[in-house]
Each structure stands twice: as C-alpha cells, then as structure tokens.
Short mmCIF file of C-alpha atoms and ligand atoms in Angstrom, two decimals:
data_model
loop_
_atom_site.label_atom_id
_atom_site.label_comp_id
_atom_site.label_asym_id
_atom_site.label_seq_id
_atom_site.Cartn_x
_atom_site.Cartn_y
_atom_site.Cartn_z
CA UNK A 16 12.49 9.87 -15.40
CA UNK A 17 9.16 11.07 -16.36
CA UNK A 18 6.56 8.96 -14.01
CA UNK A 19 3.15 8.54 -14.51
CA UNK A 20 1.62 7.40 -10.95
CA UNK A 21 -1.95 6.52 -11.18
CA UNK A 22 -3.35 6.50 -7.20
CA UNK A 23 -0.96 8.91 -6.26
CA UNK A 24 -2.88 11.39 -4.27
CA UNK A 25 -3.51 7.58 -2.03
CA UNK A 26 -2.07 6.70 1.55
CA UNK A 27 0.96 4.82 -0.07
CA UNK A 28 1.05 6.39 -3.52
CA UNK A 29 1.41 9.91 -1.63
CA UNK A 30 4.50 9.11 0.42
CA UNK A 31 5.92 7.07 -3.15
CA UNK A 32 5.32 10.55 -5.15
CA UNK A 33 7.58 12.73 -2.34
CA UNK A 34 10.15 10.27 -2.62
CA UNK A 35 10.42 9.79 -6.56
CA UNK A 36 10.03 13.82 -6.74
CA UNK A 37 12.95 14.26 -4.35
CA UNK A 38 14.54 11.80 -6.33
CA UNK A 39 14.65 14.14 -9.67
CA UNK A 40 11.41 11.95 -11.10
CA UNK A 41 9.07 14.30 -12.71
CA UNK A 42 5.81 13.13 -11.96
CA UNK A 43 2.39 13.33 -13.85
CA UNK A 44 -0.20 11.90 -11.25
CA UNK A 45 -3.30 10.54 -12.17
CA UNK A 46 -6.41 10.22 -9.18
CA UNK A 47 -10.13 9.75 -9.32
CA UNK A 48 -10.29 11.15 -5.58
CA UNK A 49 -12.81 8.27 -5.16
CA UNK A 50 -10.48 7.83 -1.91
CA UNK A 51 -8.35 10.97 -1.72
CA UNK A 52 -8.79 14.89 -0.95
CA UNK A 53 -7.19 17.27 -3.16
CA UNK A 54 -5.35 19.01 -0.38
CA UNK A 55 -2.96 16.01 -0.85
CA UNK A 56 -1.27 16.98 -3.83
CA UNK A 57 -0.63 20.61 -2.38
CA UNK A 58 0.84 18.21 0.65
CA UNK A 59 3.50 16.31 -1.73
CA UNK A 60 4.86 19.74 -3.50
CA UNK A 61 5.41 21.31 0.06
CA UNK A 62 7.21 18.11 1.13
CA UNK A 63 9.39 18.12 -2.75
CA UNK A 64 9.66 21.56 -3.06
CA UNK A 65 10.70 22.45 -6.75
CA UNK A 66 10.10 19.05 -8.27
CA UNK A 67 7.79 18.64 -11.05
CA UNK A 68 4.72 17.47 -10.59
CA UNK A 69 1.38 17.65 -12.59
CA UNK A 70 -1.64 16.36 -11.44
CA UNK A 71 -4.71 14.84 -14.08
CA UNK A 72 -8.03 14.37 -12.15
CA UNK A 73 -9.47 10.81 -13.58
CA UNK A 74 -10.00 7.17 -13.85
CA UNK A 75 -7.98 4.52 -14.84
CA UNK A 76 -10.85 2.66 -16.62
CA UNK A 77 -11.46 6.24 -18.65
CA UNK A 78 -9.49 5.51 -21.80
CA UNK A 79 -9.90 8.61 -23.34
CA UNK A 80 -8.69 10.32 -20.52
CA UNK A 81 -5.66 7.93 -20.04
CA UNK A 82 -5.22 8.74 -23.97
CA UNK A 83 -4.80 12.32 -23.25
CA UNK A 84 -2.58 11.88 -20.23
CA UNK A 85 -0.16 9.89 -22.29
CA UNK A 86 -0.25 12.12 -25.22
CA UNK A 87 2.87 14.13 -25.79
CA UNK A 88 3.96 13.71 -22.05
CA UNK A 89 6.53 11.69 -22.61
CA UNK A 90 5.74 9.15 -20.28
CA UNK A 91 8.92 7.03 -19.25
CA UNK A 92 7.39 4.80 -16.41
CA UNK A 93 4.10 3.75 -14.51
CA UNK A 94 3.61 3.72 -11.01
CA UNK A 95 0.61 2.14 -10.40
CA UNK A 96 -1.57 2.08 -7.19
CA UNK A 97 -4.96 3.01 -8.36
CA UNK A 98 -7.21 0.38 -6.88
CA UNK A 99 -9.91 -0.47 -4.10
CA UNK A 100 -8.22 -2.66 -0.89
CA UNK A 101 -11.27 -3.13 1.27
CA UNK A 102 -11.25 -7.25 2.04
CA UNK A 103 -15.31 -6.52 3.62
CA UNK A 104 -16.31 -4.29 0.68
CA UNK A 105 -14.70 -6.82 -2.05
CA UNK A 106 -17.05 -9.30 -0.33
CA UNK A 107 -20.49 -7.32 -0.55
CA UNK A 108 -19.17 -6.34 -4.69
CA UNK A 109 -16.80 -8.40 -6.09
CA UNK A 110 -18.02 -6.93 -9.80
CA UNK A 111 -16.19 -3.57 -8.41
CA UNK A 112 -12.97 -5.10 -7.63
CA UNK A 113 -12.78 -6.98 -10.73
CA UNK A 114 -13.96 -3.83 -12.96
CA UNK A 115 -11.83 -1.36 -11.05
CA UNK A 116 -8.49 -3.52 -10.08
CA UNK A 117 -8.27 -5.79 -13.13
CA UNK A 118 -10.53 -3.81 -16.03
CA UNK A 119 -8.51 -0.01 -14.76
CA UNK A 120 -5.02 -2.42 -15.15
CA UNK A 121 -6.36 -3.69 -18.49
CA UNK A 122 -7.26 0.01 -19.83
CA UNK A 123 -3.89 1.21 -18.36
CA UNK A 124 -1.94 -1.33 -19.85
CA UNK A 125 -3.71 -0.54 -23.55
CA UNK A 126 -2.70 2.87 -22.92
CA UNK A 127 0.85 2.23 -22.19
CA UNK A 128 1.15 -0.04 -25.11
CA UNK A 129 -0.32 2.33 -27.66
CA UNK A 130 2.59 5.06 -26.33
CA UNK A 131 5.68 2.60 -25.94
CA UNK A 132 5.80 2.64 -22.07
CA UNK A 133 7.71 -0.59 -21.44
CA UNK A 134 8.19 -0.29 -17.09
CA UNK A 135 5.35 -0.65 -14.46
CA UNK A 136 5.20 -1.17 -10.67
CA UNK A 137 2.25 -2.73 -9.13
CA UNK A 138 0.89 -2.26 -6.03
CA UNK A 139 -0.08 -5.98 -5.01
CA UNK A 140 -0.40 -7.60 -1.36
CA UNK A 141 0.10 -10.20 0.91
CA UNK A 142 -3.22 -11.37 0.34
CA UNK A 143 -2.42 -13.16 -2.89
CA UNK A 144 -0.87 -16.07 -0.88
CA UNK A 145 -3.91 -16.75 1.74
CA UNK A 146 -3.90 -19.28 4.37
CA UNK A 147 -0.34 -19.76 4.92
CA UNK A 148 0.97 -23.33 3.86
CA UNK A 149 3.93 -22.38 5.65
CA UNK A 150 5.91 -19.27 6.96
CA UNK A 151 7.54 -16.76 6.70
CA UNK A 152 5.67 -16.76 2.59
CA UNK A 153 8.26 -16.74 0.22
CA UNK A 154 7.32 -15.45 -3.10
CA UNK A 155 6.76 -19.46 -5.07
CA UNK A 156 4.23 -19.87 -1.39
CA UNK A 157 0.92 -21.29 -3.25
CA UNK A 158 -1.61 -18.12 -4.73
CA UNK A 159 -4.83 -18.79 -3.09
CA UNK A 160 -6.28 -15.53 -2.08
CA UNK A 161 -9.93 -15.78 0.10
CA UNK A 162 -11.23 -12.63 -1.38
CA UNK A 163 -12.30 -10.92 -4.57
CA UNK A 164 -9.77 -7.65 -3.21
CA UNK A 165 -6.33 -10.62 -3.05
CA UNK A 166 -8.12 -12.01 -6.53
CA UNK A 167 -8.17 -8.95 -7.96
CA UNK A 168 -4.83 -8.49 -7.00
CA UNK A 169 -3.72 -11.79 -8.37
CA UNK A 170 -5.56 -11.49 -11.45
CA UNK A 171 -3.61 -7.96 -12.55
CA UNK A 172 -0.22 -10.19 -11.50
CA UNK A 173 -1.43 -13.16 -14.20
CA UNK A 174 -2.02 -9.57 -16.48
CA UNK A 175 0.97 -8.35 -16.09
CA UNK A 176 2.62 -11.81 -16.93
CA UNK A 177 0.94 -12.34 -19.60
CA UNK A 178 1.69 -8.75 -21.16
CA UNK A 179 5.30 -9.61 -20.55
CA UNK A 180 4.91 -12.68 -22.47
CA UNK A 181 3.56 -10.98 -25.55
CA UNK A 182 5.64 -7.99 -25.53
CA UNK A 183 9.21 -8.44 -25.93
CA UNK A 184 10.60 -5.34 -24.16
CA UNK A 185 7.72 -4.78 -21.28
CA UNK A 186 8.96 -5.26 -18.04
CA UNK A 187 6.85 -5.34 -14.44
CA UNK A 188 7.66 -5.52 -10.50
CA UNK A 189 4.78 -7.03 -8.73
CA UNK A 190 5.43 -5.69 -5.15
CA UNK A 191 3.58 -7.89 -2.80
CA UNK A 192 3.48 -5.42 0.17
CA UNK A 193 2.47 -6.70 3.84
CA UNK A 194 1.21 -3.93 6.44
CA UNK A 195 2.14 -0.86 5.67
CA UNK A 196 1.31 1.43 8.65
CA UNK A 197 3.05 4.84 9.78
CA UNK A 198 3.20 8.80 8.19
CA UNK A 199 5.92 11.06 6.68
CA UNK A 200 8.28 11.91 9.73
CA UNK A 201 7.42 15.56 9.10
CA UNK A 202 3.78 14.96 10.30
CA UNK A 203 2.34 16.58 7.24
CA UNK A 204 1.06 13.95 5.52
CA UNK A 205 -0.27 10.08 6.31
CA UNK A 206 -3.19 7.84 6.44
CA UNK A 207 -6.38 9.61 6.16
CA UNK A 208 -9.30 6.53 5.87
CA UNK A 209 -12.94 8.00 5.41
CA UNK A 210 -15.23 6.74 8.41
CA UNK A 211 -14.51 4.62 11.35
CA UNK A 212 -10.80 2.63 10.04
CA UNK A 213 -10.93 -1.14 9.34
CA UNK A 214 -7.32 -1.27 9.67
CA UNK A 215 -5.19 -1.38 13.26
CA UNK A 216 -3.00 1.54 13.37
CA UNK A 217 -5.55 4.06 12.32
CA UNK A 218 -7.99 2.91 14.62
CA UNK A 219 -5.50 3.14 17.35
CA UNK A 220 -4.81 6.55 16.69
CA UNK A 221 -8.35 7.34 16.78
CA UNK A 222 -8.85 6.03 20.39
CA UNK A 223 -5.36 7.85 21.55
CA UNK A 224 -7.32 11.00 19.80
CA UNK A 225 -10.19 10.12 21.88
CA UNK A 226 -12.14 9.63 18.69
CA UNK A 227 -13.23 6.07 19.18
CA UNK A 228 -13.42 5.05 23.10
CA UNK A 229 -11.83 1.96 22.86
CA UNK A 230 -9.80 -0.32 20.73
CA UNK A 231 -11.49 -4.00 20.09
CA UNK A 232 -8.89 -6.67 19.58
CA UNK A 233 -10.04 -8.75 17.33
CA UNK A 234 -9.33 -12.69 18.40
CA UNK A 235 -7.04 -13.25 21.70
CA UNK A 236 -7.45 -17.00 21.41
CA UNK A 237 -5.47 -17.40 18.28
CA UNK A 238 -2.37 -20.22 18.67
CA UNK A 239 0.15 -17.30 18.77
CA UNK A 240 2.65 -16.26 21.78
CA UNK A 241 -0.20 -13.96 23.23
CA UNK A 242 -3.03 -15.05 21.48
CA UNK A 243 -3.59 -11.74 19.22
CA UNK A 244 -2.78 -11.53 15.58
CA UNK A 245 0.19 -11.54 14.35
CA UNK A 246 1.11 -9.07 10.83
CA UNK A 247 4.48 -7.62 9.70
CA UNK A 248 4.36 -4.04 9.51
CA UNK A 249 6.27 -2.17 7.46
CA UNK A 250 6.97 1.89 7.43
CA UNK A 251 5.34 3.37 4.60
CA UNK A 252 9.11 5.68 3.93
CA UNK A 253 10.35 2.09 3.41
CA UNK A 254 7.75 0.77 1.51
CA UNK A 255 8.34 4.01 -0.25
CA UNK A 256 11.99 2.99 -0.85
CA UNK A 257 11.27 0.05 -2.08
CA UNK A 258 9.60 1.47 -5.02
CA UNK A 259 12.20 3.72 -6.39
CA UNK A 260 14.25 0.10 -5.87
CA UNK A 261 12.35 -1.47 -7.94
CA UNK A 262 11.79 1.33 -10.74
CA UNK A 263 15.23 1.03 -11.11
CA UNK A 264 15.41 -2.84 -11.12
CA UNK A 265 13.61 -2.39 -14.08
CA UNK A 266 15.48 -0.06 -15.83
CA UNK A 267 19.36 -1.09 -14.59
CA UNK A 268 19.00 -5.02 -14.56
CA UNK A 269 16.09 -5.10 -17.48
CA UNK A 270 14.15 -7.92 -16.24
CA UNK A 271 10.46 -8.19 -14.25
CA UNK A 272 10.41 -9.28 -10.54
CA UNK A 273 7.67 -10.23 -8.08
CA UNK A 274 8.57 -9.65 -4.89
CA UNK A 275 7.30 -9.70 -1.17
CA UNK A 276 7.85 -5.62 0.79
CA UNK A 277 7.57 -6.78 4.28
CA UNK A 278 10.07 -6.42 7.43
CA UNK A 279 10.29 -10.05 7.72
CA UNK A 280 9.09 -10.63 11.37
CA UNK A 281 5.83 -10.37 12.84
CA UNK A 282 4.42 -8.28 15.45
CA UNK A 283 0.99 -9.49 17.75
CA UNK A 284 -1.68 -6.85 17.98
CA UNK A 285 -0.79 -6.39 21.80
CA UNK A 286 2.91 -5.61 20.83
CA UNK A 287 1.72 -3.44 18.49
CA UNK A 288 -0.62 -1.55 21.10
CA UNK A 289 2.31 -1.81 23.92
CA UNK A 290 4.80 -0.38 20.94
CA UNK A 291 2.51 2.43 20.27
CA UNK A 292 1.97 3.22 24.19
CA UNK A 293 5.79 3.35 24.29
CA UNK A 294 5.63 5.83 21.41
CA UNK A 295 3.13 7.90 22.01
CA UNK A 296 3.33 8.07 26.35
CA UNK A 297 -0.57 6.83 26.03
CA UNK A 298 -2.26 4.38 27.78
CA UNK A 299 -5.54 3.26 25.57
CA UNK A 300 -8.06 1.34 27.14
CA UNK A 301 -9.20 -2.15 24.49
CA UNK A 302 -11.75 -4.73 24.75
CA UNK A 303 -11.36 -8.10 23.71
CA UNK A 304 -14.04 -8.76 20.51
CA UNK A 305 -14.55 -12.24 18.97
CA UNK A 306 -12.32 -13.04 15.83
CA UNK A 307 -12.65 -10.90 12.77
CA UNK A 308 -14.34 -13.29 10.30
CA UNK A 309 -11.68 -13.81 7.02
CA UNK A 310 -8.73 -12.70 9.56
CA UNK A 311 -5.55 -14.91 9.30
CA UNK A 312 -3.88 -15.96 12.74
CA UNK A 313 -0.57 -15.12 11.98
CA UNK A 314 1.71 -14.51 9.01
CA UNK A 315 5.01 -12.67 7.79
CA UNK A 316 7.21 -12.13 4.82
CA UNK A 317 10.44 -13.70 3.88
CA UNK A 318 11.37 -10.31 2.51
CA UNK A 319 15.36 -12.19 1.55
CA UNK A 320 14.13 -11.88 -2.63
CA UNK A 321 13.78 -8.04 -2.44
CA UNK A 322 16.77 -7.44 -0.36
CA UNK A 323 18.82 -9.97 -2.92
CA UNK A 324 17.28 -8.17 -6.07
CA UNK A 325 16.18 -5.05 -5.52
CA UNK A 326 19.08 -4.22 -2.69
CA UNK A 327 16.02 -3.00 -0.34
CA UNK A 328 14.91 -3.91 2.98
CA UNK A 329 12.75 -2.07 5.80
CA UNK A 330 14.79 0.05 8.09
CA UNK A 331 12.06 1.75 10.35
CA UNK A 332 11.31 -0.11 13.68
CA UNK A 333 7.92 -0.84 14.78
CA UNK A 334 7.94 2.43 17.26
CA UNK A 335 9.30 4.86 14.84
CA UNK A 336 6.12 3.22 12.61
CA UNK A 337 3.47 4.23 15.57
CA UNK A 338 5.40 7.88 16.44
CA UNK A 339 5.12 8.20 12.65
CA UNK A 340 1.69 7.49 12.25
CA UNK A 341 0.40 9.52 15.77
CA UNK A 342 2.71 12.52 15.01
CA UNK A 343 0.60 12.74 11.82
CA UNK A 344 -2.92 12.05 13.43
CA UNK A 345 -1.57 14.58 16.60
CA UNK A 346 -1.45 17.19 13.73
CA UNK A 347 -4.15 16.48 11.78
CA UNK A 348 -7.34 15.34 14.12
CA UNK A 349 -9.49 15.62 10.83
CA UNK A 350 -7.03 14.40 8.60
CA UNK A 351 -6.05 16.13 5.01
CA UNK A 352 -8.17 19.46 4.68
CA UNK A 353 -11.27 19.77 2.89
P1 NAD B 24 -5.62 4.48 -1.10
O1 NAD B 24 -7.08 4.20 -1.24
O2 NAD B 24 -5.21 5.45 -0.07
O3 NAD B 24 -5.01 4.94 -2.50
C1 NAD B 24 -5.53 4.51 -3.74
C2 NAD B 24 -5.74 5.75 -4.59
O4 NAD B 24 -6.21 5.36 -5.87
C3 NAD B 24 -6.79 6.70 -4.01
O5 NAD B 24 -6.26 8.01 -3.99
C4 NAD B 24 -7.99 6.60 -4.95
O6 NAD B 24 -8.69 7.81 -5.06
C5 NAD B 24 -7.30 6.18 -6.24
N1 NAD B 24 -8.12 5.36 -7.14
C6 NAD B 24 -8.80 4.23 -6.85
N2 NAD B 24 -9.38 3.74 -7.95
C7 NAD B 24 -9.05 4.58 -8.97
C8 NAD B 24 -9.34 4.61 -10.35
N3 NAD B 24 -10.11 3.69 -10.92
N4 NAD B 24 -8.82 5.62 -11.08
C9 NAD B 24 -8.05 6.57 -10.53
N5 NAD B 24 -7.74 6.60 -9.23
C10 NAD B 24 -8.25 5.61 -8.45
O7 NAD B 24 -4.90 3.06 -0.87
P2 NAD B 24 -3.40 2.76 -0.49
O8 NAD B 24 -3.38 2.18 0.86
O9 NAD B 24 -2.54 3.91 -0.81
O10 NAD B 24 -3.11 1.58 -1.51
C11 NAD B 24 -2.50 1.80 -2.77
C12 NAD B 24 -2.47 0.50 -3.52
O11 NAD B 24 -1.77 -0.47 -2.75
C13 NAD B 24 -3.86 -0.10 -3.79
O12 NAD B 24 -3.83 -0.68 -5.08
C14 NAD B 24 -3.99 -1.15 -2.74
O13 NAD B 24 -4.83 -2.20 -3.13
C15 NAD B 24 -2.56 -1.63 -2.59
N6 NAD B 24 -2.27 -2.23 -1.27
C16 NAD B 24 -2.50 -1.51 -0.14
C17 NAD B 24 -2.22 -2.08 1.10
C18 NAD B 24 -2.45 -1.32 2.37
O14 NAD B 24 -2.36 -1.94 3.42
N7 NAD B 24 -2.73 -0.04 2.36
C19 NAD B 24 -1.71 -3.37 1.18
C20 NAD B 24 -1.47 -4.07 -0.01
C21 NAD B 24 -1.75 -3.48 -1.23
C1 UD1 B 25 -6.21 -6.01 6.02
C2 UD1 B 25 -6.74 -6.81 4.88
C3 UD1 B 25 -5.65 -6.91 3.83
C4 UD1 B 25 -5.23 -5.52 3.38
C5 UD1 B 25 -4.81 -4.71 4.60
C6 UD1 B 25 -4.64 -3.28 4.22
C7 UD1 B 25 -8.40 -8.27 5.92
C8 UD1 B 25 -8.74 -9.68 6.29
N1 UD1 B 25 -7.18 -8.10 5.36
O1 UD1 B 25 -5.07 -6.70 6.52
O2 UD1 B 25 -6.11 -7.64 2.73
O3 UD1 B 25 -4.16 -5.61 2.46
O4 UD1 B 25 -5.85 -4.74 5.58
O5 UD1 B 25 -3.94 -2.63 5.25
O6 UD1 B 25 -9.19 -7.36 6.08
N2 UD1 B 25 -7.19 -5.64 14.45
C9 UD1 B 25 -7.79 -5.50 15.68
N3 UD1 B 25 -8.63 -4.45 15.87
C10 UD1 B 25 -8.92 -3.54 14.90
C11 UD1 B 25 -8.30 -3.69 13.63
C12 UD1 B 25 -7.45 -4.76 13.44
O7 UD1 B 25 -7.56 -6.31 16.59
O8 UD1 B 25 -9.70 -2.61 15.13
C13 UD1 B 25 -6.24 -6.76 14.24
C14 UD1 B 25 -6.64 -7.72 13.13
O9 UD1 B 25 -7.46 -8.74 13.61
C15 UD1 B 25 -5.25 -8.20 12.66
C16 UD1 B 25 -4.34 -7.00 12.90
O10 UD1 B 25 -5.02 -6.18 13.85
O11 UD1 B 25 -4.81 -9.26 13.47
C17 UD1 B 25 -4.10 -6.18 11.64
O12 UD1 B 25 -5.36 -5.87 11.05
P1 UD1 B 25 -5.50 -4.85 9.82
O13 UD1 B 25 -4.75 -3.61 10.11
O14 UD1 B 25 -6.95 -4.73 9.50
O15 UD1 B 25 -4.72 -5.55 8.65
P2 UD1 B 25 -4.93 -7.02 8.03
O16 UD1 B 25 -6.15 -7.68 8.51
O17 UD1 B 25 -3.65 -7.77 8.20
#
C-alpha cells in the first residue's frame, strides 16, 4: 500500500517505517524534526534497501502542506505518530499538547477526508487508563488519564470515534502502547532523546556509557515485590509488528479496533537494571531518589484483545529489549548524526 506516516523520522515511527518498507509499503513520511535528526531517514533506506520511501519536511497542523502531501500521491493509509509524549512538559503547557496532539489529528483528519483516505493507526498509550482500578488494564478499564499528554491522547481516541461515526467507510486502530524500550537488532538505529532522558532505559544506557554517573531509582517503597516500579516493556520490533497487524486489521476484517500493545507482565525497575546487567556484562552503580511525582506504582497490559484480533503479541524478552537498546547506544555514543 501507499502509507503516509506522519512522525516517522520518531523513536517508534522509525523502526514502524523499516518494517512497512520491507513489507512492500511504499512510504511517504511526513516530520517536523521538532524531535528528530534528518540522518534518520538516510538510517531507514539503509535498513529497507530498495523500498520506496519519500520524505516531506512539515507539520501536521500545516494544512496547506498536508494538502500538498496528499495531492496526487495516492495516499492508501495513515500511520500516525506525530505528537509530543512528555508527561512533565504536558504539565508546564497543556495548550501545546492540545494544539499539537488533538488540533495536528484534527488538520490530518480534514486532509484525509478531503482525499478519500478511509484507514488510520494511532499512536495512543497506556496513559489513557490512569490509576489502575484494577490489573492487568483491559481495554473497557475506566479512561481517566492524570495529564494533559494521556488527555491529549484520549481526546484524538474520542476524534477518531467520532469521525468513524460520521463517515460510513473510515476505519481506525487506536493502539494503546505500554513501554516501548529497545533498538533495531542491527544497532543502526534506536532511541535518540535530546538532553538528559526522562525515560528508564535510555537513562540506563547513559550511565553504562558513563554519560550520567549514576542511575536514580525513582520510589523503592512502592507496595510491589521489591519496592521499585513496576511497567511492561515491550520491544519496539514488536511494537513495530503490531502495526503492520493492525494496518491490515483494517483493511482484511474492515472494522476499527482499540487495542492495548503491551507484553502482558510487568517488570520492577531493579529487574529491569539486573536484566540489563545480564545483557550488557555491566555493573551500574544507582541511588535510591524519592518517588517521581505523577509516577504510577505498578501496572501492565492484558494484551489477550490484540493477540485475539489483530493475531499479534510481543515476542522479544526483556534482555533481548536491553542488548537491543545498548547495542544501539554502544554504536552510537551521540546518537543519530548531525
Ligand atoms: P518521537 O518524539 O521520537 O517521535 C515523534 C515524531 O513526530 C518526531 O520525529 C517529531 O519530530 C514528530 N512530530 C511531533 N509533532 C509533529 C508535528 N506537529 N508535525 C510533524 N511531525 C511532528 O516519539 P515516539 O516515542 O516515537 O512516539 C511516537 C508516538 O507514540 C507519539 O505520538 C507518542 O505520543 C506515542 N507514544 C509513545 C510512547 C513511548 O513510550 N515512546 C508511549 C505511548 C505513546
Ligand atoms: C512515561 C510516561 C508515560 C509515557 C512514557 C513514554 C510518566 C509519569 N509517564 O512512562 O506517559 O508514555 O514515559 O515512554 O512520565 N525510573 C527510574 N529512574 C529513571 C527513570 C525512570 O527509576 O531515571 C522508573 C520510573 O519511576 C518508572 C519506570 O522507571 O517506575 C519507568 O519509567 P519511564 O521509563 O519514565 O516510563 P513511565 O513512567 O512508565
């Protein structure tokens, strides 16, 4: 199919684009580089030599720009995982979140409308349920998300819903992904955050770098087996997987899905570390640090729906996940070139 994938030069949307391309997709990929170098999309046509792939340089929220993108291309399908995912930033601007995840969905749906594209995937997240009522969240769990980022999120579902319901042949898969952590197995490409990472596994790699002295675990006095936090990480090749699944859940079986990408069981932040020490032959030296304010204790997915519907579930383990991700880093101290 012809695939437009807005966010595609992103962590997640990179590894999707290798995947689809290697999959015959032709891809037309759409980035602001607000988060993302350019050396990225040279990364993706090493790693699908062949395929074809254009690449568009612009926003989501641009509809002029969308306009032209669509014109004439012959646009079959949207991949969609242009967005901001910062929980702290969301806080200190939730205007940006709501202008960016939910007005750029808006403008992208217009777009798609105007040109007949009837299929999108959407990159949503865990944090659309919130404080868990009970676990492992299945997908009816109650929405209550505890940040502008999971309402933004949650908002663009409601959207997409909604766009179903007035258009009779539009069809959507909300993919409610958990933790995706880990790097193409070739080492070539993987998560490049700007600054000092918010997130676990890049900040782990940074210490085993010797980037960052120490890792800080955040809360060891939570009412879990060891007292760390507890998240279900998932391999980004999976998560990967799961959206050529779903692309073709929408064509084959015709109908719009919501569904959970996790591995269904959780992993502790010390697990994690001992995993990754296992992987990597490291020893890293941590601290203990008071809770992260906003941070959940524990929480995993009940990932059944998408293995039912979509035929997918996670196949990496949790050490193939931290090789992954430090065979990457290993490679590339200072991430994607300049
Ligand atoms: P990322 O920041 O690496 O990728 C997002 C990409 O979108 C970036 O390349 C960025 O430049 C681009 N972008 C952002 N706003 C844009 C806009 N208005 N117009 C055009 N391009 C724009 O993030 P990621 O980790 O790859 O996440 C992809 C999607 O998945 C996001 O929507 C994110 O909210 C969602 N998500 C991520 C996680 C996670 O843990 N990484 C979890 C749940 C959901
Ligand atoms: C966070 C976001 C979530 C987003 C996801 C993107 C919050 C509250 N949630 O999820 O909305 O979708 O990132 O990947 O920000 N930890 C440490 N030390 C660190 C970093 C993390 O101990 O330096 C712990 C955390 O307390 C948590 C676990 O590691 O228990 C995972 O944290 P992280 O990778 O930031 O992911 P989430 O908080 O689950």
């Amino acid at each position: 199919m012809r695939v437009l994938v807005t966010g595609g030069l992103g962590y997640i949307g990179s590894h999707t684009c290798v995947e689809l391309a290697r999959d015959g997709h032709r891809l037309l990929i759409i980035d602001n580089l607000g988060n993302a170098k350019p050396s990225v999309l040279e990364r993706i046509r090493e790693l699908a030599p062949g395929a074809a792939i254009e690449f568009v340089r612009a926003d989501v929220r641009d509809a002029a720009a969308l306009e032209s993108a669509f014109a004439g291309a012959g646009i079959e399908a949207v991949m969609h995982f242009a967005g901001l995912k910062s929980v702290s930033e969301s806080m200190a601007n939730p205007a940006l979140y709501r202008d960016n995840n939910l007005g750029g969905t808006a403008i992208l749906l217009k777009a798609m409308a105007r040109h007949g594209v009837e299929r999108i995937v959407f990159s949503s997240s865990a944090t659309v349920y919130g404080v868990p009522e009970q676990l492992p969240y299945t997908e009816s769990h109650r929405l209550q998300p505890a940040n502008p980022y999971g309402q933004s999120k949650l908002q663009v579902e409601r959207l997409l819903a909604a766009q179903a319901a007035l258009r009779a042949g539009f069809r959507y898969a909300a993919l409610r992904y958990f933790n995706p952590i880990g790097a193409h197995p070739s080492g070539r490409m993987g998560e490049d955050p700007r600054g000092v990472p918010e997130n676990l596994l890049p900040y782990l790699t940074q210490v085993a770098l010797g980037r960052l002295p120490r890792l800080r675990i955040y809360g060891a006095d939570y009412a879990t087996p060891d007292g760390t936090g507890v998240r279900d990480y998932l391999h980004v090749m999976d998560l990967a997987a799961g959206h050529l699944a779903a692309l073709a859940y929408l064509c084959d079986r015709d109908r719009s899905i919501c569904a959970n990408l996790g591995a269904g069981r959780g992993y502790s932040v010390l697990e994690v570390l001992g995993a990754f020490e296992r992987a990597t032959g490291r020893k890293l030296a941590y601290d203990i640090a008071p809770r992260r304010p906003g941070d959940i204790a524990a929480y995993h997915a009940d990932a059944s729906l998408a293995a039912r519907e979509l035929g997918w579930k996670a196949r990496y383990g949790i050490e193939d996940m931290c090789r992954d991700a430090w065979r990457w880093q290993a490679q590339n101290p200072a991430g994607y070139p300049d």
